[in-house]
Amino acid sequence: MKYKSQKVAYWFFALSMLLLSLQIVYGFIMAFAHMGYDVLHQITPFNTARAVHTNLLVVWLLSGFMGAAYYIIPEEAENELVSVKLAYVQLISLAVVGVVAIVGYHFNYWEGRKFLEIPRPLDWLVVVNVLTFLGIILVTLFKGKKRTTTSLVLTMGLVFAALLYLPGMIWFDNQTMDSFFRWWVVHLWVEGVWELIMGGILAFLLIKITGVDREVIEKWLYVIVGLTFISGILGTGHHYYYIGVGKAWLIIGGIFSAMEPLAFLGMALFAIAMYRKGEKKHPNKIALSWTLGTAIVSFVGAGLLGLAHTLPGVNMYTHGTLVTAMHGHLAFWGAYGMIVLAFISYALPNLTGRKLYDSTTGLLAFWLSNIGMVGMTVAFGVAGVAQVYLERKVGLEFGDVQKEIQVHFVVLAVCATFFTTGIGCYIYEFIKYGRPNDEALETITNL
Amino acid sequence: MLSKSQAKVFFLGGTIVTFAIFLGLSWNSLSNEVPKKTHEENLTPQVISGKHIWEKNNCMGCHTILGEGAYYAPELTKVYERRGEAYIKAAVMSKTPWAPRGRQMVAYAMTEQEANDVVAFLKWIGEVDLNGFPAKPDLKK
């Protein structure tokens, strides 16, 4: 690392690791419930486990993004973070909001709106938290010596993400309106501005790892985020097919969301091309695996598997079935989970000064978690397609169909065990690196 | 070959144009389509209260409505038509977990009034014009 204040990133990554572990625990609770072993029903019924599982995902990813921003911005802007103390306050408040929300979900303290379950008073805390974060980032950036495209795209993604949180806080009496604006948050986050954040982090990693000229990388970064927005904004229409709005969305949503994989394809080709073009071969093999991995898996998970059920004729039958869970898992993992893990793998040696670049545990973490997640996706897919045919085409009762597909959740749990072992290896490495320290300063600046 | 500034124009231009179209279409949907398709005149205080109860208990954490939610319990958009009022009331008023096919629902033990509100909400949502969703099972004999 080049700046002392970058060390704060470490603690955001540590929070990420903690929340990711908890997310997996709640995933298993749900998998067992699907198998017919809803043994924790009294303490953690399915709706609690589900809210905890998805909210933890959002918070660990956000914590990872924030950590990445605290690392990247000083280096890109050539300026220490303006206030490290405030960054720690922000970290603690993020952790507090997360913990209160999760505990609250066990006591019916929530809003009950998919992905936006956080109750209103806590929403305001989130707003204050994010404003503090953005304040630190923006002031650092504008007081800095340089404003690079990478840092601007990353910052733009973070600012838009904050703004788009607001439509989710408006109260509507009409369920259709509620749903309409909920997607402004959820869809425009994950298929819009979060891709800006991902693109910014990916560009930074590629510049550092491949040594390709910044101008080349940043030019393609613009093209990719351009494709993202052109397809993704109107692609919101795929959530509007069947919620009580007009049929124009069937056409608009169908066409533009079918274009969404292009942005991810661009990202994958871009990462691979830069890697092949790069003359400098960075010794951090593990960060390289995750960086290329995120570009490729996001194309498969978010791009192709999204396309698989985005056309209106298909979505008529798959909407609201386990097919969505299939796409959701590999998409979030590939596009956002892996980019955070890629960044942590890159940053840890620089923050701590220890160079565990090529460890077996590190590579095992990469392969086991990916194989596990692909297996889980297949299990969800098989269960989902069977559900669609038996329930939506043949017209069997929901409950009867669920019994028929229980066995796929056994497969899911087995694959999830592989995944968990991989994440366990990753966290073991994380702990082995130890704490960040000032001795790591400058010594490895060019890596 | 494309230059960096051209790429930037592509990004900014594309974003502004598509976002403008998106806002226009959204405005049209919200002001012209939603009131008619959802029969906004039927949004009585009872229906709204039903929506509150729906959210307070995170029903979407297991069920789907308008195809949105979780995939652990049945889709409820057309439940009023499918099961009728008495069945829905029995499920939400039950003091022991409702489990018709083995899978347990949280025992909400709602009052008569709360149950009526939930029914009103589900009846209203069942009448929303959803462009044909959910499709009728076409292989059903």
XYZ file of C-alpha atoms in Angstrom:
588
model
C 0.000 0.000 0.000
C 1.053 3.562 -0.547
C -1.002 5.418 2.034
C -1.385 4.673 5.738
C -5.089 5.397 5.697
C -5.680 2.485 3.311
C -5.382 0.199 6.324
C -8.981 0.945 7.311
C -10.029 -1.181 4.319
C -8.849 -4.284 6.182
C -11.546 -3.953 8.832
C -14.294 -3.631 6.239
C -12.996 -6.826 4.673
C -12.967 -8.519 8.082
C -16.617 -7.506 8.604
C -17.376 -8.905 5.148
C -15.869 -12.260 6.059
C -17.864 -12.443 9.282
C -21.169 -11.630 7.593
C -20.487 -14.016 4.702
C -20.000 -16.855 7.201
C -23.302 -16.038 8.860
C -25.036 -15.836 5.487
C -23.980 -19.393 4.737
C -25.390 -20.632 8.062
C -28.816 -19.220 7.223
C -28.579 -20.685 3.729
C -28.207 -24.132 5.263
C -31.221 -23.526 7.524
C -33.298 -22.886 4.385
C -31.856 -25.821 2.459
C -32.787 -28.143 5.326
C -36.287 -26.657 5.501
C -36.691 -27.385 1.782
C -35.595 -30.980 2.431
C -38.356 -31.304 5.002
C -36.270 -30.676 8.115
C -37.655 -27.377 9.315
C -36.291 -28.088 12.792
C -35.640 -24.471 13.762
C -39.169 -23.363 12.861
C -39.860 -21.929 16.327
C -36.714 -19.746 16.460
C -35.927 -19.120 12.809
C -38.881 -19.765 10.546
C -38.213 -19.731 6.814
C -39.165 -16.079 6.304
C -36.674 -15.006 8.984
C -33.898 -17.142 7.523
C -34.645 -15.812 4.063
C -34.563 -12.145 5.120
C -31.339 -12.688 7.082
C -29.714 -14.595 4.196
C -30.385 -11.922 1.560
C -29.719 -8.923 3.801
C -26.421 -10.356 5.000
C -25.487 -10.777 1.358
C -26.173 -7.125 0.638
C -24.321 -5.909 3.716
C -21.226 -8.079 3.234
C -20.993 -7.006 -0.392
C -21.455 -3.342 0.529
C -18.844 -3.671 3.253
C -16.511 -5.200 0.662
C -17.217 -2.396 -1.825
C -16.610 0.223 0.851
C -13.350 -1.414 1.881
C -12.290 -1.556 -1.762
C -13.154 2.125 -2.207
C -11.157 3.094 0.904
C -8.210 1.219 -0.583
C -8.540 2.383 -4.181
C -9.398 6.066 -3.789
C -6.249 7.154 -1.880
C -4.055 5.327 -4.368
C -5.855 6.704 -7.432
C -6.269 10.243 -6.083
C -2.775 10.244 -4.532
C -4.064 11.522 -1.258
C -4.593 10.092 2.256
C -8.237 9.577 3.245
C -9.403 12.856 4.773
C -10.574 11.268 8.000
C -9.644 7.782 9.116
C -11.464 8.261 12.428
C -14.718 8.952 10.651
C -14.167 5.892 8.490
C -13.917 3.755 11.639
C -17.078 5.350 13.035
C -18.774 4.530 9.749
C -17.541 0.928 9.918
C -18.867 0.455 13.438
C -22.227 2.000 12.604
C -22.533 -0.246 9.549
C -21.880 -3.282 11.725
C -24.393 -2.065 14.328
C -27.143 -1.467 11.750
C -26.498 -4.912 10.281
C -26.597 -6.696 13.624
C -29.711 -4.851 14.887
C -31.518 -5.605 11.625
C -30.644 -9.304 11.715
C -31.595 -9.712 15.360
C -34.801 -7.765 14.682
C -35.789 -10.178 11.919
C -36.031 -12.911 14.551
C -38.637 -10.836 16.409
C -40.880 -9.767 13.534
C -39.158 -6.352 13.359
C -39.035 -5.754 9.615
C -40.818 -4.214 6.648
C -41.594 -7.415 4.806
C -40.643 -6.155 1.363
C -38.346 -8.508 -0.507
C -34.677 -7.397 -0.192
C -35.714 -4.161 1.550
C -36.775 -5.705 4.832
C -34.774 -3.256 6.951
C -37.289 -1.333 9.106
C -37.728 2.386 8.452
C -35.836 3.819 11.488
C -32.807 1.721 10.519
C -33.196 2.896 6.906
C -32.404 6.391 8.097
C -29.288 5.124 9.850
C -28.262 3.489 6.590
C -28.707 6.856 4.872
C -26.509 8.640 7.449
C -23.946 5.860 7.195
C -23.742 5.978 3.430
C -23.582 9.783 3.402
C -20.621 9.661 5.792
C -18.922 7.122 3.574
C -19.547 9.139 0.421
C -18.414 12.313 2.173
C -15.041 10.771 3.017
C -14.617 9.355 -0.491
C -15.682 12.497 -2.357
C -13.633 14.936 -0.279
C -10.580 12.693 -0.580
C -11.079 12.476 -4.316
C -11.521 16.209 -4.876
C -8.656 17.197 -2.606
C -6.460 14.639 -4.345
C -3.905 15.242 -7.061
C -5.548 13.076 -9.690
C -9.041 12.153 -10.799
C -8.693 9.019 -12.833
C -11.477 7.423 -14.859
C -11.282 4.340 -12.655
C -11.857 6.341 -9.497
C -14.615 8.406 -11.113
C -16.518 5.357 -12.375
C -16.207 3.701 -8.970
C -17.358 6.846 -7.173
C -20.197 7.380 -9.621
C -21.394 3.844 -8.935
C -21.295 4.463 -5.185
C -23.139 7.808 -5.419
C -25.884 6.406 -7.683
C -26.249 3.375 -5.422
C -26.898 5.728 -2.509
C -29.416 7.833 -4.464
C -31.272 4.761 -5.694
C -31.799 3.562 -2.119
C -34.313 6.381 -1.655
C -37.186 5.203 -3.947
C -37.326 2.084 -1.786
C -38.198 4.232 1.217
C -41.388 5.707 -0.245
C -44.602 4.267 1.139
C -47.310 3.135 -1.320
C -50.776 1.760 -0.627
C -50.854 0.018 -3.979
C -48.837 -3.203 -4.155
C -48.124 -2.635 -7.852
C -46.609 0.803 -7.177
C -44.677 -0.642 -4.264
C -43.243 -3.320 -6.508
C -42.569 -0.866 -9.328
C -40.327 1.324 -7.186
C -38.789 -1.545 -5.245
C -37.181 -2.592 -8.532
C -35.725 0.875 -8.956
C -33.607 -0.032 -5.972
C -33.044 -3.734 -6.477
C -32.746 -3.982 -10.255
C -31.019 -0.671 -10.899
C -28.558 -1.604 -8.172
C -27.567 -5.061 -9.283
C -28.045 -4.691 -13.025
C -26.952 -1.070 -13.154
C -24.878 0.923 -10.716
C -23.312 -2.034 -8.904
C -21.856 -3.012 -12.269
C -20.187 0.398 -12.298
C -18.659 -0.408 -8.931
C -17.661 -3.848 -10.199
C -16.243 -2.329 -13.395
C -14.247 0.257 -11.445
C -12.769 -2.355 -9.101
C -12.061 -4.708 -12.021
C -10.302 -1.946 -13.969
C -8.142 -1.120 -10.938
C -7.218 -4.774 -10.475
C -6.410 -5.220 -14.173
C -4.216 -2.113 -14.204
C -2.289 -3.429 -11.194
C -2.136 -7.091 -12.134
C -1.580 -7.032 -15.905
C 0.390 -3.828 -16.231
C -1.554 -2.886 -19.370
C -1.660 0.844 -20.082
C -4.292 2.649 -18.041
C -5.634 4.516 -21.078
C -6.491 1.263 -22.844
C -8.152 -0.288 -19.818
C -10.157 2.817 -19.000
C -11.363 3.221 -22.574
C -12.888 -0.259 -22.486
C -14.231 0.437 -19.021
C -16.353 3.221 -20.534
C -17.606 0.930 -23.281
C -18.585 -1.759 -20.786
C -20.371 0.519 -18.340
C -22.046 2.155 -21.353
C -23.381 -1.239 -22.487
C -24.442 -1.948 -18.908
C -26.605 1.132 -18.657
C -27.994 1.018 -22.188
C -29.237 -2.538 -21.659
C -29.773 -2.503 -17.894
C -31.889 0.620 -17.396
C -34.621 -0.363 -19.836
C -33.981 -3.996 -18.922
C -35.788 -3.130 -15.647
C -38.814 -3.912 -17.810
C -38.324 -7.644 -17.195
C -39.576 -7.072 -13.657
C -42.638 -5.247 -14.973
C -44.100 -7.972 -17.203
C -46.644 -9.302 -14.740
C -47.081 -6.852 -11.875
C -50.001 -4.761 -13.130
C -48.498 -2.353 -15.663
C -48.890 -2.152 -19.457
C -47.818 -4.577 -22.139
C -45.237 -2.189 -23.622
C -42.874 -3.448 -20.906
C -43.068 -6.960 -22.356
C -41.459 -5.688 -25.550
C -39.078 -3.123 -24.055
C -38.059 -5.366 -21.169
C -37.677 -8.360 -23.467
C -35.445 -6.623 -25.990
C -33.225 -4.706 -23.588
C -32.822 -7.409 -20.993
C -31.855 -9.820 -23.784
C -29.004 -7.360 -24.424
C -27.831 -7.392 -20.804
C -25.471 -10.362 -21.296
C -23.510 -8.217 -23.775
C -22.150 -6.050 -20.976
C -21.032 -9.129 -19.064
C -19.618 -10.720 -22.208
C -17.712 -7.481 -22.772
C -16.392 -7.639 -19.226
C -15.221 -11.262 -19.650
C -13.546 -10.667 -23.017
C -11.988 -7.476 -21.675
C -10.453 -9.176 -18.632
C -9.098 -12.085 -20.681
C -7.750 -9.799 -23.429
C -5.994 -7.540 -20.911
C -4.499 -10.551 -19.160
C -3.090 -11.887 -22.439
C -1.891 -8.479 -23.520
C -0.181 -7.711 -20.212
C 3.568 -7.988 -20.161
C 3.933 -7.748 -16.438
C 3.023 -10.986 -14.741
C 1.998 -10.157 -11.213
C 3.089 -12.860 -8.744
C -0.263 -12.790 -6.939
C -1.745 -15.834 -8.685
C -4.675 -16.048 -6.324
C -5.853 -12.496 -6.987
C -5.456 -13.184 -10.700
C -7.612 -16.321 -10.505
C -10.391 -14.450 -8.723
C -10.166 -11.485 -11.107
C -10.481 -13.574 -14.265
C -12.963 -15.796 -12.441
C -15.325 -12.969 -11.577
C -15.354 -11.735 -15.179
C -16.170 -15.192 -16.549
C -18.579 -16.465 -13.883
C -20.538 -13.206 -13.935
C -21.072 -13.669 -17.668
C -22.407 -17.182 -17.118
C -24.407 -16.473 -13.954
C -25.706 -12.974 -14.497
C -25.596 -12.901 -18.294
C -26.493 -16.323 -19.682
C -28.614 -17.670 -16.833
C -30.479 -14.368 -16.739
C -31.141 -14.612 -20.443
C -32.419 -18.151 -19.905
C -35.621 -16.888 -18.298
C -35.863 -13.223 -19.204
C -37.995 -13.468 -22.339
C -41.680 -12.834 -21.567
C -42.887 -16.155 -22.983
C -40.506 -18.112 -20.746
C -40.865 -15.819 -17.758
C -44.647 -16.320 -17.806
C -43.922 -19.827 -16.478
C -40.670 -19.334 -14.537
C -41.602 -16.077 -12.757
C -41.606 -16.701 -9.019
C -40.138 -20.212 -9.093
C -36.832 -21.771 -8.058
C -35.517 -20.925 -11.538
C -35.049 -17.408 -10.178
C -33.021 -18.776 -7.265
C -30.804 -20.619 -9.759
C -29.981 -17.414 -11.633
C -29.743 -15.355 -8.452
C -27.104 -17.534 -6.805
C -24.583 -17.706 -9.646
C -25.211 -14.083 -10.650
C -24.521 -12.609 -7.212
C -21.628 -14.958 -6.635
C -19.964 -14.348 -10.005
C -20.504 -10.647 -10.338
C -20.303 -9.374 -6.782
C -19.141 -12.062 -4.372
C -16.122 -12.910 -6.491
C -15.113 -9.310 -7.223
C -15.025 -8.596 -3.478
C -12.983 -11.747 -2.849
C -10.727 -10.852 -5.795
C -10.079 -7.452 -4.311
C -9.410 -8.792 -0.822
C -6.961 -11.324 -2.291
C -5.164 -8.515 -4.048
C -5.163 -6.089 -1.120
C -4.244 -8.373 1.781
C -0.580 -8.925 0.860
C -0.186 -5.172 0.351
C -1.878 -4.269 3.616
C -0.074 -6.810 5.773
C 3.243 -7.107 3.975
C 2.967 -10.895 3.843
C 3.138 -12.387 0.380
C 1.123 -15.602 0.429
C 0.773 -15.336 -3.330
C 0.523 -18.919 -4.387
C -0.618 -20.918 -1.379
C -2.434 -24.234 -1.806
C -5.152 -23.180 0.639
C -5.752 -20.018 -1.385
C -6.147 -21.912 -4.648
C -8.271 -24.554 -2.927
C -10.556 -21.767 -1.704
C -11.023 -20.555 -5.263
C -11.758 -23.934 -6.812
C -13.856 -25.467 -4.032
C -16.112 -22.444 -3.670
C -16.621 -22.167 -7.420
C -17.258 -25.860 -7.983
C -19.641 -25.839 -5.017
C -21.534 -22.809 -6.294
C -21.840 -24.197 -9.829
C -23.193 -27.441 -8.328
C -25.703 -25.495 -6.230
C -26.810 -23.608 -9.319
C -27.389 -26.858 -11.191
C -29.378 -28.257 -8.250
C -31.566 -25.140 -8.145
C -31.946 -25.291 -11.911
C -33.087 -28.919 -11.960
C -35.482 -28.298 -9.071
C -36.732 -25.123 -10.753
C -37.376 -26.647 -14.163
C -39.143 -29.638 -12.578
C -41.254 -27.218 -10.531
C -42.165 -25.179 -13.614
C -43.346 -28.240 -15.530
C -45.179 -30.010 -12.717
C -46.806 -26.952 -11.200
C -47.168 -24.412 -13.989
C -47.637 -26.690 -16.997
C -49.261 -29.845 -15.583
C -51.090 -28.013 -12.810
C -50.151 -30.116 -9.775
C -50.505 -28.568 -6.300
C -47.556 -26.500 -5.052
C -47.064 -28.670 -1.956
C -47.125 -31.933 -3.911
C -44.552 -30.613 -6.365
C -42.284 -29.511 -3.522
C -42.247 -33.070 -2.186
C -41.253 -34.341 -5.622
C -38.280 -31.992 -5.825
C -37.041 -32.390 -2.234
C -34.216 -34.653 -3.346
C -32.589 -31.837 -5.306
C -32.099 -29.973 -2.065
C -30.014 -32.853 -0.761
C -27.763 -32.331 -3.802
C -27.865 -28.601 -3.078
C -26.714 -29.147 0.506
C -23.862 -31.434 -0.627
C -22.648 -28.812 -3.105
C -23.127 -26.102 -0.492
C -20.775 -28.091 1.741
C -18.088 -27.881 -0.948
C -18.767 -24.178 -1.243
C -18.560 -23.701 2.510
C -15.264 -25.593 2.665
C -13.908 -23.251 -0.001
C -15.026 -20.178 1.908
C -13.578 -21.743 5.066
C -10.183 -21.989 3.314
C -10.498 -18.375 2.183
C -11.217 -17.155 5.703
C -8.394 -19.318 7.099
C -6.013 -17.538 4.710
C -7.511 -14.188 5.647
C -6.762 -14.834 9.310
C -3.278 -16.199 8.516
C -2.334 -12.918 6.848
C -2.621 -11.149 10.194
C -3.311 -7.472 10.745
C -2.352 -4.618 8.452
C 0.754 -2.735 9.547
C 2.760 0.311 8.575
C 5.804 -1.787 7.707
C 3.926 -2.807 4.565
C 4.097 0.780 3.355
C 5.926 1.494 0.106
C 7.930 -1.724 0.207
C 5.659 -3.333 -2.350
C 4.141 -0.272 -3.895
C 4.402 -1.321 -7.472
C 2.797 -4.674 -7.063
C -10.355 2.850 -33.737
C -12.467 4.066 -30.863
C -10.791 6.701 -28.704
C -11.230 7.128 -24.962
C -13.252 10.304 -25.364
C -15.576 8.633 -27.877
C -16.040 5.778 -25.420
C -16.931 8.332 -22.748
C -19.523 9.944 -25.030
C -20.998 6.494 -25.741
C -21.317 5.865 -21.999
C -22.765 9.234 -21.027
C -24.968 9.599 -24.105
C -26.319 6.062 -23.914
C -27.065 6.439 -20.225
C -28.880 9.752 -20.581
C -30.977 8.638 -23.564
C -32.048 5.285 -22.086
C -32.718 6.835 -18.689
C -34.913 9.503 -20.284
C -36.911 6.837 -22.135
C -37.172 4.847 -18.918
C -38.536 7.844 -17.006
C -41.061 8.578 -19.771
C -42.324 4.988 -19.879
C -42.478 4.865 -16.077
C -44.470 8.084 -15.954
C -46.939 6.694 -18.486
C -47.289 3.421 -16.568
C -47.825 5.065 -13.210
C -50.250 7.753 -14.328
C -52.247 5.922 -17.001
C -51.902 2.181 -16.588
C -51.647 1.440 -12.875
C -54.907 3.146 -11.803
C -56.917 1.171 -14.377
C -55.150 -2.164 -14.236
C -55.100 -2.327 -10.441
C -58.616 -0.879 -10.027
C -57.355 1.796 -7.706
C -60.919 2.760 -6.792
C -61.122 -0.555 -4.910
C -58.164 0.262 -2.649
C -60.289 0.575 0.491
C -58.820 1.220 3.956
C -59.427 -2.462 4.638
C -57.309 -3.509 1.644
C -54.542 -1.147 2.750
C -54.702 -2.508 6.264
C -54.410 -5.989 4.757
C -51.270 -4.877 2.931
C -49.822 -3.648 6.249
C -50.465 -6.999 7.877
C -48.974 -8.728 4.840
C -45.796 -6.696 5.250
C -45.624 -6.714 9.037
C -45.404 -10.498 8.968
C -43.066 -10.689 5.970
C -45.385 -13.045 4.111
C -43.134 -12.508 1.079
C -40.385 -14.284 3.036
C -42.031 -17.614 2.103
C -44.781 -16.883 -0.450
C -44.788 -14.994 -3.728
C -47.311 -12.355 -4.721
C -47.348 -10.980 -8.275
C -44.681 -13.662 -8.655
C -42.364 -11.846 -6.221
C -41.089 -13.126 -2.915
C -39.649 -16.455 -1.789
C -40.230 -19.902 -3.239
C -40.985 -21.874 -0.088
C -44.756 -21.522 -0.069
C -47.497 -21.138 -2.713
C -47.959 -18.145 -5.020
C -50.868 -16.172 -3.545
C -51.939 -13.720 -6.258
C -54.949 -15.857 -7.196
C -55.441 -17.552 -3.830
C -58.824 -15.901 -3.223
C -60.168 -17.412 -6.411
C -58.436 -20.760 -5.821
C -59.192 -21.383 -2.140
C -61.852 -18.898 -1.101
C -62.295 -16.747 1.960
C -62.921 -19.451 4.575
C -59.710 -21.328 3.770
C -57.545 -18.199 3.930
C -59.069 -17.169 7.246
C -58.528 -20.620 8.695
C -54.842 -20.512 7.676
C -54.030 -17.101 9.168
C -56.179 -17.519 12.311
C -54.802 -20.955 13.174
C -53.103 -21.136 16.564
C -50.963 -24.078 15.519
C -48.760 -24.061 12.422
C -50.886 -24.518 9.299
C -49.339 -27.415 7.385
C -51.693 -28.901 4.787
C -48.958 -30.793 2.952
C -46.364 -31.108 5.683
C -44.573 -27.814 5.271
C -45.285 -25.533 8.243
C -46.535 -21.971 8.162
C -45.925 -19.675 11.143
C -48.964 -19.787 13.455
C -50.127 -16.188 13.249
C -53.314 -16.604 15.311
C -54.786 -13.459 13.726
C -58.015 -11.924 14.987
C -61.187 -12.105 12.899
C -60.700 -8.488 11.793
C -57.063 -8.952 10.799
C -58.009 -12.055 8.852
C -60.772 -10.130 7.060
C -58.272 -7.415 6.117
C -55.842 -9.970 4.709
C -58.690 -11.523 2.718
C -59.665 -8.089 1.355
C -56.068 -7.469 0.268
C -55.797 -10.859 -1.428
C -59.169 -10.397 -3.137
C -58.034 -7.004 -4.472
C -54.688 -8.331 -5.721
C -56.473 -11.221 -7.438
C -58.363 -8.733 -9.584
C -55.298 -6.839 -10.841
C -54.780 -7.230 -14.598
C -51.404 -8.995 -14.842
C -51.087 -9.415 -18.615
C -52.147 -13.049 -18.315
C -50.009 -14.146 -15.331
C -50.208 -16.777 -13.942
C -50.706 -18.825 -17.094
C -53.251 -21.636 -17.010
C -51.522 -25.050 -16.868
C -51.743 -26.039 -20.516
C -50.836 -29.705 -20.069
C -53.516 -30.314 -17.425
C -55.859 -33.142 -18.416
